[in-house]
């Protein structure tokens, strides 16, 4: 993504994608403009977003917050994180910044892939390869568990360290892609938006990411333009 990074306080209205992976893609706004804006300006902001989604436990988020603020590398990350290559003397903030960069890489790869599928285009090979790399890294740090009769991969702070959110989102992304309803995956045409969302409406005619934001703004512009056109038509 080429654009700017800007601090943003996340609100429930920012979670309109219908799936946490798609909500991650929408942490960049104005994707349909020349100057998109990335709201993930720092690792703590990523944690704020993750807390709002409700898909991560408070205990895990608290542990990640401590790791990100730590001035020394934890024993857990030294032993288990194969994605870290910096010296053991580097503090948590620098390692958190690199972890955030990897989340952004996953986000952009997923955006390229899902946006192409939403438009009925072939899956970009480069995006597929990038998503695969993140998924393989997630699997390498996950454990297979069986809940009842359902096997699944479980991520932990102990195994993933600051990459926990990326690993969990990469695993969830594969589940999403397996069942992605391409004909119900939309791109909002709102001005300075371009967010993706799953259209779960009964009629399948949802156009906007949210009527409260892009939908009402478009209606307001249409009303204004019609009124201006009417005034011009009646002018001498």
Short mmCIF file of C-alpha atoms in Angstrom, two decimals:
data_model
loop_
_atom_site.label_atom_id
_atom_site.label_comp_id
_atom_site.label_asym_id
_atom_site.label_seq_id
_atom_site.Cartn_x
_atom_site.Cartn_y
_atom_site.Cartn_z
CA UNK A 1 0.00 0.00 0.00
CA UNK A 2 1.26 3.46 -0.89
CA UNK A 3 -0.26 6.25 1.12
CA UNK A 4 -0.04 7.75 4.59
CA UNK A 5 -0.25 6.39 8.11
CA UNK A 6 -2.49 8.23 10.53
CA UNK A 7 -3.54 7.54 14.13
CA UNK A 8 -7.15 6.46 14.50
CA UNK A 9 -9.38 5.54 17.42
CA UNK A 10 -11.29 2.45 16.38
CA UNK A 11 -15.05 2.26 16.93
CA UNK A 12 -17.64 -0.48 16.32
CA UNK A 13 -18.65 1.33 13.12
CA UNK A 14 -15.23 0.41 11.71
CA UNK A 15 -16.08 -3.32 11.87
CA UNK A 16 -18.45 -3.74 8.95
CA UNK A 17 -16.66 -6.45 6.96
CA UNK A 18 -18.58 -9.40 8.38
CA UNK A 19 -15.40 -11.28 9.27
CA UNK A 20 -12.31 -10.29 11.34
CA UNK A 21 -9.99 -10.91 8.40
CA UNK A 22 -11.97 -8.52 6.22
CA UNK A 23 -12.12 -6.03 9.07
CA UNK A 24 -8.31 -6.20 9.09
CA UNK A 25 -8.26 -5.25 5.41
CA UNK A 26 -10.41 -2.25 6.29
CA UNK A 27 -7.83 -0.82 8.68
CA UNK A 28 -6.80 1.02 5.52
CA UNK A 29 -9.38 3.55 4.40
CA UNK A 30 -9.71 5.50 1.14
CA UNK A 31 -8.36 2.53 -0.82
CA UNK A 32 -10.26 3.82 -3.86
CA UNK A 33 -8.48 7.18 -3.68
CA UNK A 34 -5.01 8.25 -4.70
CA UNK A 35 -3.92 8.63 -1.08
CA UNK A 36 -5.13 5.71 1.05
CA UNK A 37 -4.72 6.01 4.82
CA UNK A 38 -3.36 3.26 7.06
CA UNK A 39 -4.87 3.43 10.55
CA UNK A 40 -2.42 0.95 12.09
CA UNK A 41 0.20 3.47 13.08
CA UNK A 42 1.73 1.37 15.88
CA UNK A 43 1.51 -2.04 17.52
CA UNK A 44 -0.63 -0.77 20.44
CA UNK A 45 -3.15 0.44 17.85
CA UNK A 46 -3.28 -3.07 16.42
CA UNK A 47 -4.05 -4.36 19.91
CA UNK A 48 -6.84 -1.80 20.28
CA UNK A 49 -8.34 -2.99 17.01
CA UNK A 50 -7.99 -6.64 18.03
CA UNK A 51 -9.74 -5.99 21.35
CA UNK A 52 -12.64 -4.32 19.57
CA UNK A 53 -13.19 -7.31 17.29
CA UNK A 54 -13.85 -9.58 20.26
CA UNK A 55 -11.96 -12.43 18.59
CA UNK A 56 -8.94 -12.38 20.91
CA UNK A 57 -8.87 -13.03 24.63
CA UNK A 58 -8.12 -10.17 27.04
CA UNK A 59 -5.40 -12.31 28.63
CA UNK A 60 -3.58 -12.74 25.32
CA UNK A 61 -3.88 -9.05 24.49
CA UNK A 62 -2.53 -8.11 27.92
CA UNK A 63 0.42 -10.46 27.42
CA UNK A 64 1.12 -8.96 23.99
CA UNK A 65 0.94 -5.45 25.43
CA UNK A 66 3.57 -6.38 28.01
CA UNK A 67 5.82 -7.99 25.41
CA UNK A 68 5.59 -4.92 23.18
CA UNK A 69 6.55 -2.62 26.03
CA UNK A 70 9.32 -4.81 27.43
CA UNK A 71 12.84 -3.45 27.17
CA UNK A 72 14.38 -6.92 26.92
CA UNK A 73 13.60 -9.90 24.73
CA UNK A 74 11.48 -12.49 26.48
CA UNK A 75 12.63 -16.07 26.89
CA UNK A 76 9.53 -17.18 24.98
CA UNK A 77 10.32 -15.14 21.90
CA UNK A 78 14.02 -16.00 21.97
CA UNK A 79 13.22 -19.70 21.85
CA UNK A 80 10.18 -19.85 19.58
CA UNK A 81 9.96 -16.95 17.15
CA UNK A 82 11.73 -17.93 13.96
CA UNK A 83 10.62 -14.72 12.24
CA UNK A 84 12.75 -12.53 14.53
CA UNK A 85 16.35 -11.95 13.42
CA UNK A 86 17.37 -8.95 15.52
CA UNK A 87 19.85 -9.17 18.36
CA UNK A 88 18.71 -10.45 21.73
CA UNK A 89 19.41 -7.05 23.25
CA UNK A 90 16.72 -5.31 21.20
CA UNK A 91 13.70 -4.19 23.19
CA UNK A 92 10.04 -4.91 22.76
CA UNK A 93 9.06 -1.70 20.95
CA UNK A 94 11.42 -2.42 18.04
CA UNK A 95 10.30 -6.06 17.84
CA UNK A 96 6.67 -4.94 18.02
CA UNK A 97 7.26 -2.56 15.10
CA UNK A 98 8.55 -5.44 13.00
CA UNK A 99 5.62 -7.62 14.04
CA UNK A 100 3.26 -4.85 12.93
CA UNK A 101 5.06 -4.63 9.59
CA UNK A 102 4.41 -8.34 9.09
CA UNK A 103 0.73 -7.86 9.90
CA UNK A 104 0.60 -5.15 7.24
CA UNK A 105 2.26 -7.51 4.75
CA UNK A 106 -0.37 -10.17 5.43
CA UNK A 107 -3.15 -7.58 5.21
CA UNK A 108 -2.07 -6.29 1.82
CA UNK A 109 -1.59 -9.77 0.39
CA UNK A 110 -5.06 -10.75 1.55
CA UNK A 111 -6.54 -7.54 0.19
CA UNK A 112 -5.03 -8.16 -3.25
CA UNK A 113 -6.37 -11.71 -3.23
CA UNK A 114 -9.87 -11.10 -1.87
CA UNK A 115 -10.44 -7.94 -3.92
CA UNK A 116 -9.55 -9.86 -7.08
CA UNK A 117 -11.99 -12.64 -6.19
CA UNK A 118 -14.69 -10.08 -5.41
CA UNK A 119 -14.28 -8.60 -8.89
CA UNK A 120 -14.39 -12.02 -10.54
CA UNK A 121 -10.73 -11.84 -11.53
CA UNK A 122 -8.19 -14.67 -11.28
CA UNK A 123 -6.35 -14.94 -7.98
CA UNK A 124 -3.04 -13.04 -8.30
CA UNK A 125 -0.21 -15.58 -8.04
CA UNK A 126 1.99 -13.21 -6.05
CA UNK A 127 -0.75 -12.55 -3.49
CA UNK A 128 -1.45 -16.28 -3.17
CA UNK A 129 2.24 -16.96 -2.55
CA UNK A 130 2.48 -14.23 0.09
CA UNK A 131 -0.61 -15.46 1.92
CA UNK A 132 0.77 -19.00 1.77
CA UNK A 133 4.04 -17.89 3.39
CA UNK A 134 2.20 -16.27 6.30
CA UNK A 135 -0.08 -19.29 6.68
CA UNK A 136 2.88 -21.70 6.75
CA UNK A 137 4.56 -19.59 9.42
CA UNK A 138 1.34 -19.64 11.46
CA UNK A 139 1.01 -23.41 11.17
CA UNK A 140 4.63 -23.85 12.24
CA UNK A 141 3.87 -22.04 15.51
CA UNK A 142 0.43 -23.56 16.16
CA UNK A 143 -0.66 -26.73 17.94
CA UNK A 144 -3.31 -29.18 16.80
CA UNK A 145 -6.05 -29.55 19.41
CA UNK A 146 -9.40 -31.32 19.37
CA UNK A 147 -12.39 -29.58 20.92
CA UNK A 148 -15.06 -32.24 21.26
CA UNK A 149 -14.94 -33.86 17.84
CA UNK A 150 -13.53 -30.83 16.02
CA UNK A 151 -9.78 -30.59 15.35
CA UNK A 152 -8.31 -27.13 14.95
CA UNK A 153 -5.02 -25.27 15.10
CA UNK A 154 -4.49 -23.23 18.25
CA UNK A 155 -2.14 -20.28 18.51
CA UNK A 156 -0.61 -19.13 21.80
CA UNK A 157 1.44 -16.19 23.02
CA UNK A 158 4.03 -18.65 24.28
CA UNK A 159 4.62 -20.04 20.77
CA UNK A 160 3.94 -16.99 18.59
CA UNK A 161 5.03 -14.07 20.75
CA UNK A 162 4.26 -10.71 19.16
CA UNK A 163 3.17 -12.51 15.97
CA UNK A 164 0.14 -14.06 17.68
CA UNK A 165 -2.41 -11.82 15.95
CA UNK A 166 -0.83 -12.35 12.53
CA UNK A 167 -0.70 -16.10 13.01
CA UNK A 168 -4.31 -16.31 14.17
CA UNK A 169 -5.51 -14.07 11.33
CA UNK A 170 -3.55 -16.10 8.77
CA UNK A 171 -5.25 -19.29 9.97
CA UNK A 172 -8.66 -17.61 9.95
CA UNK A 173 -7.95 -16.28 6.45
CA UNK A 174 -7.63 -19.78 5.04
CA UNK A 175 -10.96 -20.74 6.62
CA UNK A 176 -12.53 -17.64 5.09
CA UNK A 177 -11.05 -18.26 1.66
CA UNK A 178 -12.32 -21.85 1.63
CA UNK A 179 -15.89 -20.63 2.01
CA UNK A 180 -15.67 -17.11 0.58
CA UNK A 181 -18.93 -16.22 -1.21
CA UNK A 182 -17.32 -14.32 -4.09
CA UNK A 183 -20.72 -13.27 -5.42
CA UNK A 184 -21.53 -11.72 -2.04
CA UNK A 185 -18.15 -10.08 -1.44
CA UNK A 186 -18.48 -6.38 -2.16
CA UNK A 187 -16.26 -3.33 -2.47
CA UNK A 188 -17.86 -0.15 -1.17
CA UNK A 189 -18.04 2.55 -3.88
CA UNK A 190 -18.24 5.35 -1.32
CA UNK A 191 -16.05 8.39 -1.79
CA UNK A 192 -12.67 7.77 -0.12
CA UNK A 193 -13.70 4.31 1.06
CA UNK A 194 -13.16 1.12 -0.97
CA UNK A 195 -13.76 -1.12 2.04
CA UNK A 196 -14.58 -4.78 1.51
CA UNK A 197 -17.55 -6.47 3.14
CA UNK A 198 -19.64 -9.62 2.98
CA UNK A 199 -23.19 -8.94 1.83
CA UNK A 200 -25.31 -11.05 4.15
CA UNK A 201 -28.56 -9.25 3.35
CA UNK A 202 -31.47 -11.45 2.28
CA UNK A 203 -31.78 -9.86 -1.15
CA UNK A 204 -28.05 -9.61 -1.72
CA UNK A 205 -28.32 -5.97 -2.78
CA UNK A 206 -26.25 -4.25 -0.13
CA UNK A 207 -24.15 -1.61 -1.83
CA UNK A 208 -22.47 0.36 0.93
CA UNK A 209 -20.14 -0.68 3.71
CA UNK A 210 -22.55 1.20 5.97
CA UNK A 211 -25.64 3.29 5.27
CA UNK A 212 -24.75 5.42 8.30
CA UNK A 213 -21.53 6.59 6.65
CA UNK A 214 -21.00 6.06 2.93
CA UNK A 215 -24.67 5.42 2.13
CA UNK A 216 -25.99 8.59 3.76
CA UNK A 217 -23.11 10.65 2.41
CA UNK A 218 -23.91 9.50 -1.14
CA UNK A 219 -27.61 10.21 -0.66
CA UNK A 220 -26.78 13.68 0.59
CA UNK A 221 -24.58 14.42 -2.42
CA UNK A 222 -27.26 13.13 -4.81
CA UNK A 223 -29.92 15.30 -3.17
CA UNK A 224 -27.66 18.36 -3.32
CA UNK A 225 -26.78 17.78 -6.98
CA UNK A 226 -30.45 17.33 -7.93
CA UNK A 227 -31.39 20.50 -6.13
CA UNK A 228 -28.62 22.42 -7.84
CA UNK A 229 -29.69 21.02 -11.20
CA UNK A 230 -33.27 22.09 -10.53
CA UNK A 231 -32.24 25.58 -9.56
CA UNK A 232 -30.14 25.88 -12.69
CA UNK A 233 -33.00 24.69 -14.89
CA UNK A 234 -35.33 27.32 -13.48
CA UNK A 235 -32.85 30.17 -13.76
CA UNK A 236 -33.40 32.78 -16.54
#
